[in-house]
mmCIF file of C-alpha atoms in Angstrom:
data_model
loop_
_atom_site.group_PDB
_atom_site.id
_atom_site.type_symbol
_atom_site.label_atom_id
_atom_site.label_comp_id
_atom_site.label_asym_id
_atom_site.label_seq_id
_atom_site.Cartn_x
_atom_site.Cartn_y
_atom_site.Cartn_z
ATOM 1 C CA UNK A 934 -35.020 -7.994 103.188
ATOM 2 C CA UNK A 935 -35.629 -4.246 102.283
ATOM 3 C CA UNK A 936 -38.151 -4.314 99.308
ATOM 4 C CA UNK A 937 -39.184 -0.991 97.036
ATOM 5 C CA UNK A 938 -42.688 -1.439 95.409
ATOM 6 C CA UNK A 939 -42.890 0.534 92.275
ATOM 7 C CA UNK A 940 -46.164 2.250 91.334
ATOM 8 C CA UNK A 941 -47.654 5.286 89.930
ATOM 9 C CA UNK A 942 -50.701 7.370 90.881
ATOM 10 C CA UNK A 943 -52.973 5.089 88.976
ATOM 11 C CA UNK A 944 -52.394 1.926 91.194
ATOM 12 C CA UNK A 945 -50.520 2.887 94.129
ATOM 13 C CA UNK A 946 -53.435 2.643 96.510
ATOM 14 C CA UNK A 947 -54.596 -0.747 95.529
ATOM 15 C CA UNK A 948 -52.033 -3.125 93.398
ATOM 16 C CA UNK A 949 -49.148 -1.776 95.274
ATOM 17 C CA UNK A 950 -50.466 -1.973 98.444
ATOM 18 C CA UNK A 951 -51.651 -5.612 97.827
ATOM 19 C CA UNK A 952 -48.154 -6.606 96.977
ATOM 20 C CA UNK A 953 -46.914 -4.669 100.259
ATOM 21 C CA UNK A 954 -49.200 -6.454 102.476
ATOM 22 C CA UNK A 955 -48.400 -9.735 101.033
ATOM 23 C CA UNK A 956 -44.544 -9.396 101.375
ATOM 24 C CA UNK A 957 -44.986 -8.007 104.931
ATOM 25 C CA UNK A 958 -46.554 -11.223 105.887
ATOM 26 C CA UNK A 959 -43.004 -12.698 104.933
ATOM 27 C CA UNK A 960 -41.320 -10.443 107.665
ATOM 28 C CA UNK A 961 -40.087 -8.130 104.972
ATOM 29 C CA UNK A 962 -39.519 -4.387 105.337
ATOM 30 C CA UNK A 963 -41.480 -3.081 102.372
ATOM 31 C CA UNK A 964 -42.069 0.625 101.033
ATOM 32 C CA UNK A 965 -44.234 1.843 98.025
ATOM 33 C CA UNK A 966 -42.393 4.571 95.756
ATOM 34 C CA UNK A 967 -44.140 6.761 93.151
ATOM 35 C CA UNK A 968 -42.225 6.160 89.868
ATOM 36 C CA UNK A 969 -43.360 9.650 88.938
ATOM 37 C CA UNK A 970 -41.294 11.334 91.671
ATOM 38 C CA UNK A 971 -37.653 11.095 90.894
ATOM 39 C CA UNK A 972 -37.575 7.467 91.203
ATOM 40 C CA UNK A 973 -34.291 6.842 89.802
ATOM 41 C CA UNK A 974 -32.593 9.481 92.385
ATOM 42 C CA UNK A 975 -34.589 7.883 95.105
ATOM 43 C CA UNK A 976 -33.825 4.527 94.492
ATOM 44 C CA UNK A 977 -30.014 5.271 94.047
ATOM 45 C CA UNK A 978 -30.175 6.785 97.418
ATOM 46 C CA UNK A 979 -32.053 4.102 99.295
ATOM 47 C CA UNK A 980 -30.722 0.944 97.644
ATOM 48 C CA UNK A 981 -33.253 -1.339 98.364
ATOM 49 C CA UNK A 982 -32.395 -5.298 98.380
ATOM 50 C CA UNK A 983 -35.038 -6.003 95.779
ATOM 51 C CA UNK A 984 -38.022 -3.995 93.674
ATOM 52 C CA UNK A 985 -41.324 -4.990 92.649
ATOM 53 C CA UNK A 986 -42.976 -3.144 89.805
ATOM 54 C CA UNK A 987 -47.000 -2.985 90.250
ATOM 55 C CA UNK A 988 -49.230 -4.119 87.594
ATOM 56 C CA UNK A 989 -50.875 -1.673 85.676
ATOM 57 C CA UNK A 990 -48.006 0.887 86.054
ATOM 58 C CA UNK A 991 -47.802 3.378 83.350
ATOM 59 C CA UNK A 992 -44.121 2.774 82.264
ATOM 60 C CA UNK A 993 -44.478 -1.138 82.381
ATOM 61 C CA UNK A 994 -42.976 -2.196 78.837
ATOM 62 C CA UNK A 995 -39.465 -2.568 80.215
ATOM 63 C CA UNK A 996 -38.428 0.905 80.689
ATOM 64 C CA UNK A 997 -38.471 0.686 84.711
ATOM 65 C CA UNK A 998 -36.794 -2.787 84.354
ATOM 66 C CA UNK A 999 -34.015 -1.365 82.255
ATOM 67 C CA UNK A 1000 -33.466 1.506 84.661
ATOM 68 C CA UNK A 1001 -33.306 -1.019 87.568
ATOM 69 C CA UNK A 1002 -30.637 -3.134 85.453
ATOM 70 C CA UNK A 1003 -28.766 0.339 85.292
ATOM 71 C CA UNK A 1004 -28.800 0.595 88.941
ATOM 72 C CA UNK A 1005 -28.002 -3.055 89.674
ATOM 73 C CA UNK A 1006 -31.008 -3.365 91.585
ATOM 74 C CA UNK A 1007 -32.485 -6.911 91.362
ATOM 75 C CA UNK A 1008 -36.262 -6.933 90.759
ATOM 76 C CA UNK A 1009 -38.725 -9.645 90.500
ATOM 77 C CA UNK A 1010 -40.368 -10.571 86.825
ATOM 78 C CA UNK A 1011 -39.300 -10.472 83.439
ATOM 79 C CA UNK A 1012 -36.289 -8.563 82.126
ATOM 80 C CA UNK A 1013 -36.450 -5.269 80.280
ATOM 81 C CA UNK A 1014 -35.827 -7.016 76.575
ATOM 82 C CA UNK A 1015 -38.583 -9.788 77.480
ATOM 83 C CA UNK A 1016 -41.245 -7.034 78.642
ATOM 84 C CA UNK A 1017 -40.399 -5.001 75.328
ATOM 85 C CA UNK A 1018 -40.717 -7.945 73.239
ATOM 86 C CA UNK A 1019 -44.100 -9.103 74.945
ATOM 87 C CA UNK A 1020 -45.665 -5.803 74.694
ATOM 88 C CA UNK A 1021 -45.350 -5.770 70.650
ATOM 89 C CA UNK A 1022 -47.679 -8.734 69.571
ATOM 90 C CA UNK A 1023 -45.675 -8.788 66.019
ATOM 91 C CA UNK A 1024 -42.423 -8.885 67.802
ATOM 92 C CA UNK A 1025 -43.597 -11.466 70.220
ATOM 93 C CA UNK A 1026 -44.973 -13.800 67.565
ATOM 94 C CA UNK A 1027 -41.790 -13.339 65.432
ATOM 95 C CA UNK A 1028 -39.919 -14.622 68.614
ATOM 96 C CA UNK A 1029 -42.127 -17.422 69.084
ATOM 97 C CA UNK A 1030 -41.833 -18.687 65.595
ATOM 98 C CA UNK A 1031 -37.972 -18.348 65.877
ATOM 99 C CA UNK A 1032 -38.080 -20.713 68.817
ATOM 100 C CA UNK A 1033 -40.157 -23.014 67.134
ATOM 101 C CA UNK A 1034 -38.210 -23.434 64.142
ATOM 102 C CA UNK A 1035 -35.102 -24.066 66.409
ATOM 103 C CA UNK A 1036 -36.749 -26.468 68.887
ATOM 104 C CA UNK A 1037 -38.148 -28.501 65.528
ATOM 105 C CA UNK A 1038 -41.536 -28.359 67.663
ATOM 106 C CA UNK A 1039 -45.104 -28.583 66.155
ATOM 107 C CA UNK A 1040 -46.345 -25.770 67.839
ATOM 108 C CA UNK A 1041 -48.820 -23.641 65.666
ATOM 109 C CA UNK A 1042 -50.093 -20.312 67.351
ATOM 110 C CA UNK A 1043 -51.691 -17.525 65.594
ATOM 111 C CA UNK A 1044 -51.997 -14.255 66.900
ATOM 112 C CA UNK A 1045 -55.265 -12.183 67.387
ATOM 113 C CA UNK A 1046 -54.815 -8.885 65.939
ATOM 114 C CA UNK A 1047 -54.980 -5.897 68.715
ATOM 115 C CA UNK A 1048 -53.906 -2.639 69.619
ATOM 116 C CA UNK A 1049 -53.761 -0.814 72.993
ATOM 117 C CA UNK A 1050 -54.921 2.808 73.337
ATOM 118 C CA UNK A 1051 -53.964 5.139 76.334
ATOM 119 C CA UNK A 1052 -56.763 6.899 78.220
ATOM 120 C CA UNK A 1053 -55.195 10.105 76.966
ATOM 121 C CA UNK A 1054 -55.528 9.233 73.509
ATOM 122 C CA UNK A 1055 -59.261 7.682 73.603
ATOM 123 C CA UNK A 1056 -60.190 11.194 75.344
ATOM 124 C CA UNK A 1057 -58.722 13.117 72.649
ATOM 125 C CA UNK A 1058 -59.164 11.174 69.484
ATOM 126 C CA UNK A 1059 -62.030 8.828 69.778
ATOM 127 C CA UNK A 1060 -63.246 9.048 66.093
ATOM 128 C CA UNK A 1061 -59.675 8.498 64.990
ATOM 129 C CA UNK A 1062 -59.457 5.490 67.290
ATOM 130 C CA UNK A 1063 -62.630 3.985 65.742
ATOM 131 C CA UNK A 1064 -61.808 4.535 61.992
ATOM 132 C CA UNK A 1065 -58.113 3.142 62.811
ATOM 133 C CA UNK A 1066 -59.297 -0.114 64.305
ATOM 134 C CA UNK A 1067 -61.938 -0.440 61.575
ATOM 135 C CA UNK A 1068 -59.495 -0.193 58.920
ATOM 136 C CA UNK A 1069 -56.597 -2.471 60.324
ATOM 137 C CA UNK A 1070 -58.550 -5.313 62.300
ATOM 138 C CA UNK A 1071 -59.336 -7.901 60.039
ATOM 139 C CA UNK A 1072 -62.888 -9.540 59.868
ATOM 140 C CA UNK A 1073 -64.635 -6.329 60.811
ATOM 141 C CA UNK A 1074 -67.198 -6.294 63.726
ATOM 142 C CA UNK A 1075 -67.355 -7.667 66.476
ATOM 143 C CA UNK A 1076 -64.503 -6.403 68.388
ATOM 144 C CA UNK A 1077 -63.227 -7.226 72.057
ATOM 145 C CA UNK A 1078 -62.581 -4.059 74.201
ATOM 146 C CA UNK A 1079 -60.579 -4.644 77.310
ATOM 147 C CA UNK A 1080 -60.110 -2.097 79.919
ATOM 148 C CA UNK A 1081 -56.780 -1.368 81.399
ATOM 149 C CA UNK A 1082 -57.687 -1.086 84.744
ATOM 150 C CA UNK A 1083 -55.348 -2.732 87.144
ATOM 151 C CA UNK A 1084 -57.416 -3.564 89.749
ATOM 152 C CA UNK A 1085 -60.631 -5.030 87.666
ATOM 153 C CA UNK A 1086 -60.360 -5.450 84.117
ATOM 154 C CA UNK A 1087 -63.719 -5.649 82.167
ATOM 155 C CA UNK A 1088 -64.550 -6.667 78.666
ATOM 156 C CA UNK A 1089 -67.012 -6.127 76.199
ATOM 157 C CA UNK A 1090 -68.004 -7.246 72.917
ATOM 158 C CA UNK A 1091 -68.853 -4.716 70.453
ATOM 159 C CA UNK A 1092 -71.127 -5.156 67.080
ATOM 160 C CA UNK A 1093 -71.140 -1.830 65.524
ATOM 161 C CA UNK A 1094 -69.334 1.530 65.594
ATOM 162 C CA UNK A 1095 -71.878 3.033 67.741
ATOM 163 C CA UNK A 1096 -71.358 0.129 70.552
ATOM 164 C CA UNK A 1097 -67.743 0.659 69.861
ATOM 165 C CA UNK A 1098 -67.574 4.491 70.584
ATOM 166 C CA UNK A 1099 -69.808 3.767 73.964
ATOM 167 C CA UNK A 1100 -67.260 1.074 75.041
ATOM 168 C CA UNK A 1101 -64.156 3.194 74.489
ATOM 169 C CA UNK A 1102 -65.773 6.273 76.285
ATOM 170 C CA UNK A 1103 -66.114 3.961 79.111
ATOM 171 C CA UNK A 1104 -62.230 3.572 79.127
ATOM 172 C CA UNK A 1105 -61.320 7.185 79.016
ATOM 173 C CA UNK A 1106 -59.780 6.887 82.535
ATOM 174 C CA UNK A 1107 -58.290 3.685 82.250
ATOM 175 C CA UNK A 1108 -57.301 2.929 78.347
ATOM 176 C CA UNK A 1109 -58.166 -0.189 76.568
ATOM 177 C CA UNK A 1110 -57.134 -2.814 74.449
ATOM 178 C CA UNK A 1111 -59.318 -3.321 71.277
ATOM 179 C CA UNK A 1112 -58.962 -6.798 69.751
ATOM 180 C CA UNK A 1113 -60.038 -9.007 66.774
ATOM 181 C CA UNK A 1114 -62.738 -11.531 67.769
ATOM 182 C CA UNK A 1115 -62.830 -15.068 67.206
ATOM 183 C CA UNK A 1116 -65.410 -17.684 68.578
ATOM 184 C CA UNK A 1117 -64.010 -19.860 71.107
ATOM 185 C CA UNK A 1118 -62.924 -20.373 74.660
ATOM 186 C CA UNK A 1119 -61.015 -17.517 76.181
ATOM 187 C CA UNK A 1120 -58.532 -18.720 78.929
ATOM 188 C CA UNK A 1121 -55.775 -17.148 81.144
ATOM 189 C CA UNK A 1122 -52.839 -19.458 81.741
ATOM 190 C CA UNK A 1123 -50.611 -18.369 84.717
ATOM 191 C CA UNK A 1124 -47.240 -19.325 84.831
ATOM 192 C CA UNK A 1125 -44.816 -19.394 87.612
ATOM 193 C CA UNK A 1126 -41.079 -19.727 87.549
ATOM 194 C CA UNK A 1127 -38.220 -19.297 85.101
ATOM 195 C CA UNK A 1128 -37.181 -21.732 81.895
ATOM 196 C CA UNK A 1129 -37.570 -25.204 82.127
ATOM 197 C CA UNK A 1130 -38.334 -24.933 85.903
ATOM 198 C CA UNK A 1131 -41.453 -23.278 85.120
ATOM 199 C CA UNK A 1132 -44.926 -24.238 86.181
ATOM 200 C CA UNK A 1133 -48.260 -24.279 84.422
ATOM 201 C CA UNK A 1134 -51.049 -23.164 86.630
ATOM 202 C CA UNK A 1135 -54.805 -24.686 85.685
ATOM 203 C CA UNK A 1136 -56.188 -22.548 82.923
ATOM 204 C CA UNK A 1137 -58.887 -20.017 83.980
ATOM 205 C CA UNK A 1138 -62.167 -19.348 81.552
ATOM 206 C CA UNK A 1139 -62.017 -15.768 81.313
ATOM 207 C CA UNK A 1140 -65.667 -15.709 80.871
ATOM 208 C CA UNK A 1141 -66.565 -17.423 84.153
ATOM 209 C CA UNK A 1142 -63.287 -16.370 86.143
ATOM 210 C CA UNK A 1143 -63.102 -19.787 86.944
ATOM 211 C CA UNK A 1144 -60.941 -22.916 86.199
ATOM 212 C CA UNK A 1145 -61.604 -23.742 82.664
ATOM 213 C CA UNK A 1146 -64.414 -26.739 82.458
ATOM 214 C CA UNK A 1147 -63.242 -29.952 80.533
ATOM 215 C CA UNK A 1148 -66.831 -30.476 79.394
ATOM 216 C CA UNK A 1149 -66.389 -26.853 77.440
ATOM 217 C CA UNK A 1150 -63.490 -28.025 75.642
ATOM 218 C CA UNK A 1151 -64.969 -31.379 74.626
ATOM 219 C CA UNK A 1152 -67.724 -33.989 75.340
ATOM 220 C CA UNK A 1153 -64.982 -36.412 75.457
ATOM 221 C CA UNK A 1154 -62.847 -36.516 78.659
ATOM 222 C CA UNK A 1155 -59.828 -37.521 76.431
ATOM 223 C CA UNK A 1156 -60.397 -35.199 73.927
ATOM 224 C CA UNK A 1157 -60.705 -32.503 76.484
ATOM 225 C CA UNK A 1158 -57.702 -33.534 78.422
ATOM 226 C CA UNK A 1159 -55.421 -33.464 75.321
ATOM 227 C CA UNK A 1160 -56.754 -30.122 74.488
ATOM 228 C CA UNK A 1161 -56.231 -28.757 77.674
ATOM 229 C CA UNK A 1162 -52.696 -30.112 77.705
ATOM 230 C CA UNK A 1163 -51.995 -28.268 74.416
ATOM 231 C CA UNK A 1164 -53.343 -25.184 75.795
ATOM 232 C CA UNK A 1165 -50.946 -25.583 78.735
ATOM 233 C CA UNK A 1166 -48.376 -26.641 76.698
ATOM 234 C CA UNK A 1167 -48.856 -23.647 74.338
ATOM 235 C CA UNK A 1168 -48.531 -21.120 77.640
ATOM 236 C CA UNK A 1169 -45.691 -22.859 78.588
ATOM 237 C CA UNK A 1170 -43.406 -22.537 75.237
ATOM 238 C CA UNK A 1171 -44.785 -19.076 75.070
ATOM 239 C CA UNK A 1172 -42.778 -17.928 78.112
ATOM 240 C CA UNK A 1173 -39.969 -20.123 77.042
ATOM 241 C CA UNK A 1174 -39.604 -18.319 73.687
ATOM 242 C CA UNK A 1175 -40.121 -14.798 74.975
ATOM 243 C CA UNK A 1176 -37.588 -15.518 77.906
ATOM 244 C CA UNK A 1177 -39.958 -14.712 80.559
ATOM 245 C CA UNK A 1178 -39.349 -15.428 84.415
ATOM 246 C CA UNK A 1179 -40.748 -15.484 87.628
ATOM 247 C CA UNK A 1180 -44.397 -15.141 86.645
ATOM 248 C CA UNK A 1181 -46.650 -14.263 83.641
ATOM 249 C CA UNK A 1182 -50.276 -14.553 82.395
ATOM 250 C CA UNK A 1183 -50.681 -15.988 78.977
ATOM 251 C CA UNK A 1184 -53.873 -15.026 77.442
ATOM 252 C CA UNK A 1185 -54.919 -17.959 74.771
ATOM 253 C CA UNK A 1186 -57.900 -18.531 72.863
ATOM 254 C CA UNK A 1187 -59.222 -22.295 71.748
ATOM 255 C CA UNK A 1188 -61.245 -21.791 68.649
ATOM 256 C CA UNK A 1189 -62.179 -25.412 68.335
ATOM 257 C CA UNK A 1190 -59.440 -26.471 66.037
ATOM 258 C CA UNK A 1191 -56.296 -24.528 67.339
ATOM 259 C CA UNK A 1192 -54.648 -22.122 70.131
ATOM 260 C CA UNK A 1193 -54.770 -18.652 69.318
ATOM 261 C CA UNK A 1194 -52.442 -16.214 71.227
ATOM 262 C CA UNK A 1195 -54.045 -13.015 72.313
ATOM 263 C CA UNK A 1196 -51.421 -11.179 74.566
ATOM 264 C CA UNK A 1197 -48.745 -11.972 77.310
ATOM 265 C CA UNK A 1198 -48.866 -9.980 80.478
ATOM 266 C CA UNK A 1199 -45.338 -9.685 82.068
ATOM 267 C CA UNK A 1200 -46.741 -7.804 84.974
ATOM 268 C CA UNK A 1201 -49.844 -9.605 85.838
ATOM 269 C CA UNK A 1202 -52.648 -8.336 88.399
ATOM 270 C CA UNK A 1203 -52.304 -10.026 91.830
ATOM 271 C CA UNK A 1204 -55.340 -8.434 93.188
ATOM 272 C CA UNK A 1205 -58.221 -10.648 94.711
ATOM 273 C CA UNK A 1206 -60.292 -12.162 91.980
ATOM 274 C CA UNK A 1207 -57.712 -11.339 89.135
ATOM 275 C CA UNK A 1208 -57.148 -14.305 87.030
ATOM 276 C CA UNK A 1209 -53.734 -14.779 88.487
ATOM 277 C CA UNK A 1210 -54.875 -15.072 91.883
ATOM 278 C CA UNK A 1211 -57.860 -17.268 90.939
ATOM 279 C CA UNK A 1212 -55.078 -19.552 89.028
ATOM 280 C CA UNK A 1213 -53.080 -19.501 92.246
ATOM 281 C CA UNK A 1214 -56.003 -20.314 94.278
ATOM 282 C CA UNK A 1215 -57.271 -23.048 92.314
ATOM 283 C CA UNK A 1216 -53.471 -24.703 92.523
ATOM 284 C CA UNK A 1217 -53.684 -24.337 96.331
ATOM 285 C CA UNK A 1218 -51.366 -21.423 96.298
ATOM 286 C CA UNK A 1219 -51.665 -17.856 98.140
ATOM 287 C CA UNK A 1220 -50.716 -14.834 96.522
ATOM 288 C CA UNK A 1221 -48.563 -14.326 99.671
ATOM 289 C CA UNK A 1222 -46.655 -17.523 99.660
ATOM 290 C CA UNK A 1223 -45.959 -17.045 95.737
ATOM 291 C CA UNK A 1224 -44.567 -13.533 96.315
ATOM 292 C CA UNK A 1225 -42.475 -14.465 99.184
ATOM 293 C CA UNK A 1226 -41.384 -17.799 97.775
ATOM 294 C CA UNK A 1227 -39.957 -15.875 94.651
ATOM 295 C CA UNK A 1228 -38.587 -13.112 96.874
ATOM 296 C CA UNK A 1229 -36.322 -15.632 98.654
ATOM 297 C CA UNK A 1230 -35.180 -17.207 95.592
#
């Protein structure tokens, strides 16, 4: 199969290469294309059999997917509408609540308030970013600041405006997500597949980058298993509600009483050591196996 991997200058040498190497192990012909270099004309001329969009690509909120739909070129991952919905926390929560109402489910997932800032905005308007976050994020400090580097994300908890500015400056080249902080266990849940045929992989403790420990959830094995099941069910139904397909990474927080939804990544990183890769490895899967299986579907 002739496969095109779409990436930009920020991730072409790492994330895209990892995808290319994985797919080449399935005996596919794979090329990386820069989305900043007349990508639509290139794809129209080359007509690949399938496209993959690398995690962290600058235009990752539905625009590339919509272009591929216009060109009638198949691609891995969620559709353009689902990507746009997932990128907007308010719209994604509205979609989830509508799904819960229609399905008559007793699923209560409250969102954590957060905002994404580009590298350019941080570099040029640092003080304004700080002021807006202090006005808009409920509860005040601490905040959670997570870099948006596709190959390796780092998360910092800041206690005051000085620490906040320092954390933002560290993200001047990558951009970042600033999010409300609540006490709890932060987990990343990888979901493979589409619709009711999707499979939830073991939740990953973001702090340890390892499978979440049942002991951390509760001293009672029975209660801990029930909490883990609820975390997995929430991740599964978030994907159903948002119409996600093929793969996704749902970030959740168990605050001791309920599951809180932090965000959804429709283009999770496949790099070694990423939450998605660790989840696959925990489930006995490899990124190579997962990608080549999805390509053949």
